[in-house]
PDB file of C-alpha atoms in Angstrom:
ATOM      1  CA  GLY A 319       0.010  -0.063  -0.025  1.00 91.00           C
ATOM      2  CA  VAL A 320       2.798   2.391   0.933  1.00 95.00           C
ATOM      3  CA  VAL A 321       4.595   1.581  -2.390  1.00 96.00           C
ATOM      4  CA  PHE A 322       1.599   2.256  -4.334  1.00 96.00           C
ATOM      5  CA  ALA A 323       0.823   5.419  -2.817  1.00 95.00           C
ATOM      6  CA  ALA A 324       4.417   6.755  -3.225  1.00 96.00           C
ATOM      7  CA  LEU A 325       4.067   5.845  -6.867  1.00 96.00           C
ATOM      8  CA  VAL A 326       0.612   7.458  -7.381  1.00 95.00           C
ATOM      9  CA  GLY A 327       1.823  10.496  -5.415  1.00 94.00           C
ATOM     10  CA  SER A 328       4.930  10.772  -7.991  1.00 95.00           C
ATOM     11  CA  VAL A 329       2.956  11.167 -10.974  1.00 94.00           C
ATOM     12  CA  THR A 330       0.242  13.036  -9.720  1.00 92.00           C
ATOM     13  CA  LEU A 331       0.218  17.070  -9.921  1.00 91.00           C
ATOM     14  CA  ILE A 332      -2.214  18.593  -7.183  1.00 93.00           C
ATOM     15  CA  PRO A 333      -1.263  21.635  -5.393  1.00 92.00           C
ATOM     16  CA  GLY A 334      -1.066  21.480  -1.850  1.00 91.00           C
ATOM     17  CA  PHE A 335      -3.849  23.506  -0.881  1.00 94.00           C
ATOM     18  CA  ILE A 336      -5.840  20.648  -2.429  1.00 95.00           C
ATOM     19  CA  ALA A 337      -3.794  17.917  -1.417  1.00 94.00           C
ATOM     20  CA  PHE A 338      -4.127  18.215   2.309  1.00 95.00           C
ATOM     21  CA  PRO A 339      -7.658  18.541   2.889  1.00 96.00           C
ATOM     22  CA  THR A 340      -7.951  15.574   0.601  1.00 93.00           C
ATOM     23  CA  ALA A 341      -5.704  13.504   2.606  1.00 94.00           C
ATOM     24  CA  SER A 342      -7.749  14.735   5.529  1.00 95.00           C
ATOM     25  CA  LEU A 343     -10.527  13.347   3.787  1.00 96.00           C
ATOM     26  CA  LEU A 344      -8.824  10.015   2.830  1.00 94.00           C
ATOM     27  CA  ILE A 345      -7.882   9.392   6.579  1.00 94.00           C
ATOM     28  CA  GLN A 346     -11.044  10.384   7.798  1.00 96.00           C
ATOM     29  CA  ALA A 347     -12.445   7.519   5.194  1.00 96.00           C
ATOM     30  CA  GLY A 348     -10.230   4.865   6.696  1.00 94.00           C
ATOM     31  CA  ALA A 349      -6.874   5.325   4.837  1.00 93.00           C
ATOM     32  CA  GLY A 350      -3.694   4.518   6.433  1.00 94.00           C
ATOM     33  CA  LEU A 351      -1.514   7.004   7.880  1.00 95.00           C
ATOM     34  CA  MET A 352       1.863   5.468   6.349  1.00 96.00           C
ATOM     35  CA  GLN A 353      -0.018   5.381   2.894  1.00 96.00           C
ATOM     36  CA  ILE A 354      -1.221   9.082   3.210  1.00 96.00           C
ATOM     37  CA  GLY A 355       2.494  10.139   4.256  1.00 95.00           C
ATOM     38  CA  ALA A 356       4.100   8.612   1.467  1.00 96.00           C
ATOM     39  CA  PHE A 357       1.501   9.933  -0.771  1.00 96.00           C
ATOM     40  CA  ILE A 358       1.871  13.419   0.124  1.00 96.00           C
ATOM     41  CA  SER A 359       5.512  13.342   0.308  1.00 96.00           C
ATOM     42  CA  THR A 360       6.200  11.882  -3.313  1.00 96.00           C
ATOM     43  CA  LEU A 361       3.308  14.583  -4.113  1.00 95.00           C
ATOM     44  CA  MET A 362       4.943  17.423  -2.963  1.00 95.00           C
ATOM     45  CA  MET A 363       8.822  16.463  -3.470  1.00 95.00           C
ATOM     46  CA  VAL A 364       8.736  14.054  -6.737  1.00 95.00           C
ATOM     47  CA  GLY A 365       7.927  15.548  -9.828  1.00 90.00           C
ATOM     48  CA  ILE A 366       7.700  13.038 -12.853  1.00 93.00           C
ATOM     49  CA  ILE A 367       5.324  15.058 -14.753  1.00 93.00           C
ATOM     50  CA  THR A 368       7.695  18.271 -14.389  1.00 93.00           C
ATOM     51  CA  MET A 369      10.569  16.446 -15.341  1.00 95.00           C
ATOM     52  CA  PRO A 370      11.273  17.872 -18.930  1.00 95.00           C
ATOM     53  CA  VAL A 371      11.180  21.398 -17.331  1.00 96.00           C
ATOM     54  CA  GLU A 372      13.678  20.512 -14.456  1.00 96.00           C
ATOM     55  CA  ILE A 373      15.889  18.369 -17.063  1.00 96.00           C
ATOM     56  CA  LYS A 374      16.198  21.676 -18.676  1.00 96.00           C
ATOM     57  CA  TYR A 375      17.468  23.793 -16.077  1.00 96.00           C
ATOM     58  CA  PHE A 376      19.179  21.197 -13.766  1.00 95.00           C
ATOM     59  CA  GLY A 377      20.282  18.546 -16.235  1.00 96.00           C
ATOM     60  CA  LYS A 378      19.165  14.898 -16.570  1.00 96.00           C
ATOM     61  CA  LYS A 379      21.615  13.504 -13.898  1.00 97.00           C
ATOM     62  CA  MET A 380      20.623  15.981 -11.353  1.00 97.00           C
ATOM     63  CA  THR A 381      16.935  15.629 -11.794  1.00 96.00           C
ATOM     64  CA  ILE A 382      16.933  12.197 -11.895  1.00 96.00           C
ATOM     65  CA  TYR A 383      19.039  11.770  -8.527  1.00 97.00           C
ATOM     66  CA  ARG A 384      16.852  14.457  -6.828  1.00 96.00           C
ATOM     67  CA  ASN A 385      13.547  12.525  -7.651  1.00 96.00           C
ATOM     68  CA  LEU A 386      15.119   9.262  -6.729  1.00 96.00           C
ATOM     69  CA  MET A 387      16.325  10.622  -3.454  1.00 97.00           C
ATOM     70  CA  ALA A 388      13.151  12.548  -2.715  1.00 96.00           C
ATOM     71  CA  PHE A 389      11.302   8.908  -3.733  1.00 97.00           C
ATOM     72  CA  LEU A 390      13.293   6.992  -1.131  1.00 97.00           C
ATOM     73  CA  PHE A 391      12.900   9.789   1.532  1.00 97.00           C
ATOM     74  CA  SER A 392       9.078   9.528   1.379  1.00 96.00           C
ATOM     75  CA  PHE A 393       9.298   5.921   2.566  1.00 97.00           C
ATOM     76  CA  PHE A 394      11.477   7.241   5.720  1.00 96.00           C
ATOM     77  CA  VAL A 395       8.773   9.661   5.960  1.00 95.00           C
ATOM     78  CA  ALA A 396       5.978   7.245   5.729  1.00 95.00           C
ATOM     79  CA  TYR A 397       7.779   5.046   8.552  1.00 95.00           C
ATOM     80  CA  VAL A 398       8.461   7.811  11.046  1.00 96.00           C
ATOM     81  CA  ILE A 399       4.481   9.011  10.733  1.00 94.00           C
ATOM     82  CA  GLY A 400       3.726   5.302  11.198  1.00 92.00           C
ATOM     83  CA  LYS A 401       5.840   5.057  14.513  1.00 93.00           C
ATOM     84  CA  VAL A 402       4.916   8.377  16.016  1.00 94.00           C
ATOM     85  CA  VAL A 403       1.564   8.886  15.040  1.00 89.00           C
ATOM     86  CA  GLY A 404       0.078   5.521  14.401  1.00 69.00           C
TER      87      GLY A 404
END
């Protein structure tokens, strides 16, 4: 579930002012905190959709490295949320 949530967050382009209330609704509907943590983290930090623009300014290697590190960090965020809040 956490991996799926991270993958969906990576390819989704939603502004924060919509994403956070949506996450609240999902939690109220029974979604897991770790899944929401991974989703929101990747949603805000990983930009698969915006990669062409980022590659133009930062280069392909840096863009891939940054997105990969952000994707992996989202699992750490999900784990911490699961331990601290859950």
